[in-house]
CSV table of C-alpha atoms in Angstrom, one decimal:
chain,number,residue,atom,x,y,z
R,21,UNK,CA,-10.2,-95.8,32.6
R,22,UNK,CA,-10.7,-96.9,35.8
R,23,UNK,CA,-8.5,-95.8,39.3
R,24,UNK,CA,-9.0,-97.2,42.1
R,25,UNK,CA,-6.7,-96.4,45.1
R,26,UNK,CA,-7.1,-98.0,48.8
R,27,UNK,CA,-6.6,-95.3,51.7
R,28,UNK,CA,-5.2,-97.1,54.9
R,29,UNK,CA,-7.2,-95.1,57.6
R,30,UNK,CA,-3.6,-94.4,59.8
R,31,UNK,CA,-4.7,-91.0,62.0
R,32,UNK,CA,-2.2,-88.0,61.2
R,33,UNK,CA,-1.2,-87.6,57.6
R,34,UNK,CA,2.0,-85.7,57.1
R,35,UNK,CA,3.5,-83.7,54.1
R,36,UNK,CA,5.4,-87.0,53.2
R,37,UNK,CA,1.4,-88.8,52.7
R,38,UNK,CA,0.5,-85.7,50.5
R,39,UNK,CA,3.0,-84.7,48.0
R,40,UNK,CA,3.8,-89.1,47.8
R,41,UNK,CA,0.2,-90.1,47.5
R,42,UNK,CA,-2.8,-87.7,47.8
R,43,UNK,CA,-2.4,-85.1,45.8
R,44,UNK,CA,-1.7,-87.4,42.8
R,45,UNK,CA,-4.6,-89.2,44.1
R,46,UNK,CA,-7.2,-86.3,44.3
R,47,UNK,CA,-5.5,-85.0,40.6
R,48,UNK,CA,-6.7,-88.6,38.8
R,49,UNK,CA,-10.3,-87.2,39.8
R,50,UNK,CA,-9.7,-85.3,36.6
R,51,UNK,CA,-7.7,-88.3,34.5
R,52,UNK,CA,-10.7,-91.3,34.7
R,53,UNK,CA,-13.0,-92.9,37.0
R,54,UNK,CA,-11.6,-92.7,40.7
R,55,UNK,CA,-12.8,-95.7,42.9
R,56,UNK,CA,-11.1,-94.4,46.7
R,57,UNK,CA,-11.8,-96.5,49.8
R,58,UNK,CA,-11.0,-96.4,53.1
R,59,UNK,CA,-9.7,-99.7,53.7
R,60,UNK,CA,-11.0,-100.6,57.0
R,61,UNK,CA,-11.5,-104.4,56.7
R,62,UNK,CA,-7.0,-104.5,56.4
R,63,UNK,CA,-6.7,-101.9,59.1
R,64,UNK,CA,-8.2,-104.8,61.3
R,65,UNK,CA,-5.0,-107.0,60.8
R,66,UNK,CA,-2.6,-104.5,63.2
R,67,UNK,CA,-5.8,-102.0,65.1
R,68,UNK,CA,-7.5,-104.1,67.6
R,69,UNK,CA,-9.1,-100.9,69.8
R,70,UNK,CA,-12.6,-100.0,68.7
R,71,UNK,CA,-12.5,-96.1,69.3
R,72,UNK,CA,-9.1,-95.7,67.7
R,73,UNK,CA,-10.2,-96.8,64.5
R,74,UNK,CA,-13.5,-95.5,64.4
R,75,UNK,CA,-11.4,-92.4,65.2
R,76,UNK,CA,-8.8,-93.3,61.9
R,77,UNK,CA,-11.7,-94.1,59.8
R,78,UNK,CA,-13.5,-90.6,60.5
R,79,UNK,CA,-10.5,-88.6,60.6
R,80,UNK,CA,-9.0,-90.1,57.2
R,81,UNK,CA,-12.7,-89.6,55.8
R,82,UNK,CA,-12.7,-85.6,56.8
R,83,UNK,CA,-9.0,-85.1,55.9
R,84,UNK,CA,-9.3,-86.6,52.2
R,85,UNK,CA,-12.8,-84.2,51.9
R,86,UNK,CA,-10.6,-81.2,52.7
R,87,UNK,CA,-8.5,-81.9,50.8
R,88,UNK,CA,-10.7,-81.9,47.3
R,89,UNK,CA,-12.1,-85.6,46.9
R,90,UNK,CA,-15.5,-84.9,45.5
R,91,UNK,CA,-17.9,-87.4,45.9
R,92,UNK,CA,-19.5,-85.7,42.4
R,93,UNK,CA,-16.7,-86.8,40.8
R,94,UNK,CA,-15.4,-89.5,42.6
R,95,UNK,CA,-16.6,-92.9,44.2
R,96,UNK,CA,-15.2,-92.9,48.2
R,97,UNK,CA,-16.5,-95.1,50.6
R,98,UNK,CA,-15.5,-97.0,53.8
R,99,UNK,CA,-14.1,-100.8,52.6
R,100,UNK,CA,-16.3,-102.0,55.3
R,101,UNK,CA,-19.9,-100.2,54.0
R,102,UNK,CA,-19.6,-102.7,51.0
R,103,UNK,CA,-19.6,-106.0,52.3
R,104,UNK,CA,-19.8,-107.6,48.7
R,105,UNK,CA,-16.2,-107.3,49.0
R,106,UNK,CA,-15.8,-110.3,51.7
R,107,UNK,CA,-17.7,-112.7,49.7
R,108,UNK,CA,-15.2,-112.2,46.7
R,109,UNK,CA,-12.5,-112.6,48.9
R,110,UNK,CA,-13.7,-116.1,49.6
R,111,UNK,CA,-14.3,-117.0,46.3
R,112,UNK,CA,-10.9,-116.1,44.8
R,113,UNK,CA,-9.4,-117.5,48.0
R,114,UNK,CA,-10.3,-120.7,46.3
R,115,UNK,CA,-8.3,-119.9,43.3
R,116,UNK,CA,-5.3,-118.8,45.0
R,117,UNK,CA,-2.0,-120.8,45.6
R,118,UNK,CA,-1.0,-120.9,49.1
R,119,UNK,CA,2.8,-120.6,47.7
R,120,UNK,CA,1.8,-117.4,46.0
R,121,UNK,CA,1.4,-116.2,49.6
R,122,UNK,CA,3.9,-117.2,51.0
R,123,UNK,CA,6.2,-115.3,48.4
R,124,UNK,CA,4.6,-112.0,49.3
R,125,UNK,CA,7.4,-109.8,50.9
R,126,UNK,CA,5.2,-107.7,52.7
R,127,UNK,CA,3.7,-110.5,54.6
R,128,UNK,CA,7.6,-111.6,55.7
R,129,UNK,CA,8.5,-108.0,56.2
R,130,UNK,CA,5.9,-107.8,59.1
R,131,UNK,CA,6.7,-110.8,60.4
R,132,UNK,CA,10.0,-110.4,60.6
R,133,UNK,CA,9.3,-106.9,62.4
R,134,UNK,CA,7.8,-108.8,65.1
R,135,UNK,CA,3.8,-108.0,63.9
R,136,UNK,CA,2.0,-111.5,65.0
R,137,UNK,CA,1.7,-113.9,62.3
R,138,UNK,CA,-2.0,-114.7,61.8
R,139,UNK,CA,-4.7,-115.4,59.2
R,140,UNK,CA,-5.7,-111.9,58.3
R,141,UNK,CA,-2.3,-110.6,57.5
R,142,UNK,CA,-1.0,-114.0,55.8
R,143,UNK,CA,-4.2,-113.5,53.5
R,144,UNK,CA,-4.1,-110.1,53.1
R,145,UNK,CA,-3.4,-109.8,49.5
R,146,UNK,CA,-6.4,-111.9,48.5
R,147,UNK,CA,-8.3,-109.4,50.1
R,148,UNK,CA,-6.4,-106.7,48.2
R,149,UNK,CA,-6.8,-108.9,45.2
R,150,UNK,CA,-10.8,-108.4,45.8
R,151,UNK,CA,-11.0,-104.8,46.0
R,152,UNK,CA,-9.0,-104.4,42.6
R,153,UNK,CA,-11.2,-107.0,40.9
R,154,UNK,CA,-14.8,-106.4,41.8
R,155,UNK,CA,-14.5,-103.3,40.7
R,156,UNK,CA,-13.0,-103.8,36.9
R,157,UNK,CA,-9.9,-101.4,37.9
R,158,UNK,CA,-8.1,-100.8,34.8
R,159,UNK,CA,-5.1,-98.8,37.2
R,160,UNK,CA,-4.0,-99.3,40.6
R,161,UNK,CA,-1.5,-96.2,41.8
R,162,UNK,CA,1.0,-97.7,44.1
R,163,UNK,CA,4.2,-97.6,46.0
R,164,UNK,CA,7.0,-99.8,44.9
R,165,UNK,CA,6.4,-101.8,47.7
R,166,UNK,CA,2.8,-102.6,46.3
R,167,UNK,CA,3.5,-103.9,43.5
R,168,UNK,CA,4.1,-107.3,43.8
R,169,UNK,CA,0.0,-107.4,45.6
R,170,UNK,CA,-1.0,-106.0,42.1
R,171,UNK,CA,0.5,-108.8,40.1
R,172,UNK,CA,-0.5,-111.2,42.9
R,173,UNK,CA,-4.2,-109.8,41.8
R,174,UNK,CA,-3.8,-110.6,38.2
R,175,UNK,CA,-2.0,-113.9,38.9
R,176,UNK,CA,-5.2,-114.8,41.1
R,177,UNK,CA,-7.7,-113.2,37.9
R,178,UNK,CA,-6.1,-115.0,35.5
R,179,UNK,CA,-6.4,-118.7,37.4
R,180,UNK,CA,-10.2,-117.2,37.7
R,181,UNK,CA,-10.6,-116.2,34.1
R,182,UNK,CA,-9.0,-119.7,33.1
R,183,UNK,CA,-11.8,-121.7,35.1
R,184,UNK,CA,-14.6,-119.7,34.4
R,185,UNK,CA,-13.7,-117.8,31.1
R,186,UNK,CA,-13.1,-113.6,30.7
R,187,UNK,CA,-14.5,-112.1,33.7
R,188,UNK,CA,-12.1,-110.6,35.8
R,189,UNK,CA,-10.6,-107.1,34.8
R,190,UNK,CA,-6.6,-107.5,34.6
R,191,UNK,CA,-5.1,-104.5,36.7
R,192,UNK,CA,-2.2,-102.8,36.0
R,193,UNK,CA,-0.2,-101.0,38.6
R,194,UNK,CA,1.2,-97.2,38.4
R,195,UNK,CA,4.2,-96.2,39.9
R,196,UNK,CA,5.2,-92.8,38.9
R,197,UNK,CA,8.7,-92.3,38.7
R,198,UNK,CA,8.8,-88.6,39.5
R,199,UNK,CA,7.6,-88.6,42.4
R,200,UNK,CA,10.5,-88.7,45.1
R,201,UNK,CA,10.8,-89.7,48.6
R,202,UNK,CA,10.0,-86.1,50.9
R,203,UNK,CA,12.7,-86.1,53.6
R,204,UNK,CA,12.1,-86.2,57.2
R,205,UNK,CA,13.3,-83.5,60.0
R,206,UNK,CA,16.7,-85.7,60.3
R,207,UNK,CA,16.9,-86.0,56.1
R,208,UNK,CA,16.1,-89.8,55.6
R,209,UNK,CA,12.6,-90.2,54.0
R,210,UNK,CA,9.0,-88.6,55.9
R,211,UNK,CA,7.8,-92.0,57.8
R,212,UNK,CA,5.8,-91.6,60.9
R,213,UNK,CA,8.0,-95.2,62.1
R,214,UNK,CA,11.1,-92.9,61.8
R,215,UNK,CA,9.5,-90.2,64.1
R,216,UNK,CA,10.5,-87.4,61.5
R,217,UNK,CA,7.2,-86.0,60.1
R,218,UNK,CA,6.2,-82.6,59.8
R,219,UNK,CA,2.1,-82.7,59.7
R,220,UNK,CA,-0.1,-81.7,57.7
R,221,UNK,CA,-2.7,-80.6,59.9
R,222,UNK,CA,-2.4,-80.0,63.5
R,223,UNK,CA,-1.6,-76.8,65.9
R,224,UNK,CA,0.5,-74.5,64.7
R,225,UNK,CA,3.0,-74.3,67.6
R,226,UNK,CA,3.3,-78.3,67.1
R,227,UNK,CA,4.4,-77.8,63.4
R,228,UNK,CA,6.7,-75.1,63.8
R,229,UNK,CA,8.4,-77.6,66.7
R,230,UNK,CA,8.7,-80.4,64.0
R,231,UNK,CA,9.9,-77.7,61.3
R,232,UNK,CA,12.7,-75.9,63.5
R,233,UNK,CA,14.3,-80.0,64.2
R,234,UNK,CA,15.3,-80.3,60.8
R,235,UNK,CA,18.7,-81.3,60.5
R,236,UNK,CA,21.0,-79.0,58.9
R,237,UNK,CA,25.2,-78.3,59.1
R,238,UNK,CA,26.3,-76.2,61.3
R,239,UNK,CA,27.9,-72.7,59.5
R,240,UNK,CA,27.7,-69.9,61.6
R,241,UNK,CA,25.1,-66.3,60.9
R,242,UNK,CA,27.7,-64.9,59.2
R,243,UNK,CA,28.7,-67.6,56.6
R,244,UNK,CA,27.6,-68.2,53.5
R,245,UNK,CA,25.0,-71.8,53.2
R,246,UNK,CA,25.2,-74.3,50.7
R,247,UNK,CA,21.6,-74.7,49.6
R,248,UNK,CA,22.1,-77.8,46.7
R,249,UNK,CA,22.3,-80.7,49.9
R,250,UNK,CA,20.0,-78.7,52.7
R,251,UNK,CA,17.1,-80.3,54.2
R,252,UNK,CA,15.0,-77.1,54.5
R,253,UNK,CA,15.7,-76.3,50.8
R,254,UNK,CA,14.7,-79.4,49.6
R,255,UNK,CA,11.4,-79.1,51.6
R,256,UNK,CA,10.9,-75.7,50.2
R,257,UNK,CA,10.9,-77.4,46.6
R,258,UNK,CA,7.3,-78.5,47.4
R,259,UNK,CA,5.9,-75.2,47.9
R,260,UNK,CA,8.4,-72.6,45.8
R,261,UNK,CA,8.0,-71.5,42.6
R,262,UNK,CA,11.3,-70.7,40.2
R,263,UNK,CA,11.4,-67.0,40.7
R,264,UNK,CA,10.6,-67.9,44.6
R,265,UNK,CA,13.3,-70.7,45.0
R,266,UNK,CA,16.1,-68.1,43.2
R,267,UNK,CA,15.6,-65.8,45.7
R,268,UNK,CA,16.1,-68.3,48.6
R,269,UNK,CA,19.4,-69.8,46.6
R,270,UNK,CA,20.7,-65.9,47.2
R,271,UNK,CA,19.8,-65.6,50.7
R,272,UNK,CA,21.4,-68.7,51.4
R,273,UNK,CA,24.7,-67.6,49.4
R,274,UNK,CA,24.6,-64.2,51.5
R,275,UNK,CA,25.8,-64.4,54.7
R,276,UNK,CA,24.0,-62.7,57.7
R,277,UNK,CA,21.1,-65.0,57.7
R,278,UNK,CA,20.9,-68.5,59.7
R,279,UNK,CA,18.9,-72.2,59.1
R,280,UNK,CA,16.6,-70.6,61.9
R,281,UNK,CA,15.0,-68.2,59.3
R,282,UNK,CA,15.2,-70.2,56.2
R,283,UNK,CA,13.2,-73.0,58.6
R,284,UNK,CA,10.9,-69.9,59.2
R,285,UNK,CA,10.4,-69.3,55.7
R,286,UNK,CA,9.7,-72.9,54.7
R,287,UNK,CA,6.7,-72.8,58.0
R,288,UNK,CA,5.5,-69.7,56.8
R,289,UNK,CA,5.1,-71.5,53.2
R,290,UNK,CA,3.9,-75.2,54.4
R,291,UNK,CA,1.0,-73.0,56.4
R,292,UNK,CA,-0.3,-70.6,53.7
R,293,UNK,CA,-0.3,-73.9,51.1
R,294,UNK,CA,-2.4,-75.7,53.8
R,295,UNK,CA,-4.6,-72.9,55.1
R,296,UNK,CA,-7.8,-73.5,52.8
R,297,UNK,CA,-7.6,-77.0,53.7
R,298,UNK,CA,-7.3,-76.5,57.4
R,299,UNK,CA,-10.3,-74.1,56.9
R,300,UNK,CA,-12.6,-77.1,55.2
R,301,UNK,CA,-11.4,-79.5,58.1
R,302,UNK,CA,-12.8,-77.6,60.8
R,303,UNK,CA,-15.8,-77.6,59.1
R,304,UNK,CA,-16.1,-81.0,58.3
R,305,UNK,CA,-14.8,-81.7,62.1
R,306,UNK,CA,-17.8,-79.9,63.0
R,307,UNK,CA,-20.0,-81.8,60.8
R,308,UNK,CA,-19.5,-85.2,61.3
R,309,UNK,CA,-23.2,-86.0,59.8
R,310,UNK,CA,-22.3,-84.4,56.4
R,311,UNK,CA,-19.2,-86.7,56.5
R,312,UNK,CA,-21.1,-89.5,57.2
R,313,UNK,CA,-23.9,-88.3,54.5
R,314,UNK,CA,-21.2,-88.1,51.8
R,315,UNK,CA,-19.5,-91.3,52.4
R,316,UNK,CA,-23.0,-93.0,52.7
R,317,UNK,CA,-23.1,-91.6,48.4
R,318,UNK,CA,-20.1,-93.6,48.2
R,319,UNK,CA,-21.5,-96.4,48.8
R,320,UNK,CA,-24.4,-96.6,47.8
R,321,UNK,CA,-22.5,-96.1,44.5
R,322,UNK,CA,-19.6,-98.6,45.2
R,323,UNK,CA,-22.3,-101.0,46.3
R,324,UNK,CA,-24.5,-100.8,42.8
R,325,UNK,CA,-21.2,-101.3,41.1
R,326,UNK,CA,-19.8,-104.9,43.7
R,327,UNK,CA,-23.4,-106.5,43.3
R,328,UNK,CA,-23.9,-106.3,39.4
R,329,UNK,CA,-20.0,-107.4,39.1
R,330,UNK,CA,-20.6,-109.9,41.9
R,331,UNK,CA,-23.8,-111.2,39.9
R,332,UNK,CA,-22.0,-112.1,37.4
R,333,UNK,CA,-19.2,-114.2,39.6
R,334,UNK,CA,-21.8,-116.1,41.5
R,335,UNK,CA,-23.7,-117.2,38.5
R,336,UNK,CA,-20.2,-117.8,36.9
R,337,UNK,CA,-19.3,-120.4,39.7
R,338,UNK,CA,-22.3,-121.8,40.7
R,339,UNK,CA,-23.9,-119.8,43.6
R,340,UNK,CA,-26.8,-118.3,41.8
R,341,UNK,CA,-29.1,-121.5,41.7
């Protein structure tokens, strides 16, 4: 069973990215074949300075690392260090209907958001469409807001398949159900758009900032909380065990205690869950050749995998002569 799984190379990843996304993400390691890119090539439809996203593209490389993708077990490389995936783009552009674009909501969303309307973002899901196929992905873990790009792949592989027979993989997208929505600081969901997040890594006196602006009622010291419908409770979820989440529930129902320390609690817990991967940052910070060493494995590996797949493409349509 293949995963594959496209990481957008954004900059700061908050709690929101991790307990949504990643750490599903690094836990398939264990469930099948992870293919994980960072998907540079798309990040080129909204970043247009140089540094920033060679910046992005580093810093979402050493964050993923600490945060236990293992190249041993894994396959993780920068989109743009396998090129093969630009030639299939082409190709299947060919066998896509430019109606099937234009029903893709995320393209409309961004337009309508005022993002500039152009080529690269109108095209976008062919490109997506690529990395899925030239890879054989059997599953492709997404939001609900990705899944019409997944069937938009297998719409595009089956018009493929029905020119030039069974060659494309047909992918299947994975939404898992149990995963909610982490609340922001102001209790609508963690978005770095909403200006809510409370970050993964970063200084401490930064965190505790974002952790002590979490919206709560406003009972005094020496009333008694309701915990059921509390922001900082339901942040604590993430990090508290039964036994430990019983004892909050108390302290909240005994008065003499304020949202100040139960927001001290929850910091004290989101730093001790982070620590060992705040430790393996640093070092990875500090070795930006061993980043680039280990991403170079990835692909090599990816690569091996595009040009015997792409092979078979070319020779399927007519470009191996």
């Amino acid at each position: 069973m293949r995963i594959l799984s496209g990481i957008q190379p954004s900059g700061t990843i908050h709690i929101g990215n991790y307990f949504g996304m990643i750490k599903k993400m690094i836990e398939s390691q264990d469930d099948g074949e992870l293919f994980a890119f960072i998907a540079s090539y798309h990040a080129l439809t909204s970043v247009k300075d140089k540094e920033f996203l060679q910046k992005n593209i580093f810093e979402a490389a050493v964050n993923f690392l600490a945060l236990g993708m293992d190249v041993e077990k894994s396959t993780f490389w920068v989109q743009s260090d396998v090129p093969e995936v630009l030639e299939l783009y082409w190709i299947l552009s060919n066998h896509t209907p430019m109606g099937l674009l234009e029903r893709a909501h995320s393209y409309k969303d961004k337009t309508a958001k005022g993002i500039a309307s152009n080529h690269g973002l109108f095209s976008y899901p062919v490109l997506m469409a690529a990395d899925i196929l030239l890879f054989d992905s059997n599953i492709v873990p997404v939001g609900k807001d990705q899944i019409q790009h997944v069937e938009m792949a297998r719409d595009i592989a089956n018009t493929f398949n029905n020119t030039y027979g069974d060659i494309l993989t047909m992918p299947l997208s994975k939404v898992d159900e149990n995963v909610k929505s982490v609340p922001g600081t102001d209790g609508a969901k963690m978005s770095k758009s909403y200006g809510n997040t409370i970050d993964m890594f970063g200084s401490k006196k930064a965190i505790k900032k974002q952790v002590m602006k979490i919206v709560t009622d406003s009972k005094e010291l020496d009333e008694p909380k309701e915990w059921e419908n509390c922001n900082v409770y339901t942040l604590c979820k993430l990090f508290m065990d039964e036994d430990e989440l019983k004892a909050l529930q108390k302290r909240y129902e005994t008065p003499g205690e304020g949202y100040g320390h139960f927001k001290l609690t929850l910091l004290e817990k989101i730093n001790e869950y982070f620590a060992p991967y705040e430790q393996k940052r640093e070092y990875l910070l500090n070795h930006p050749q061993e980043v680039k060493d280990m991403l170079q494995i990835g692909a090599k590996k990816a690569r091996k995998v595009a040009q015997e797949k792409l092979k078979i493409i070319r020779d399927a349509v007519g470009l191996n002569y």
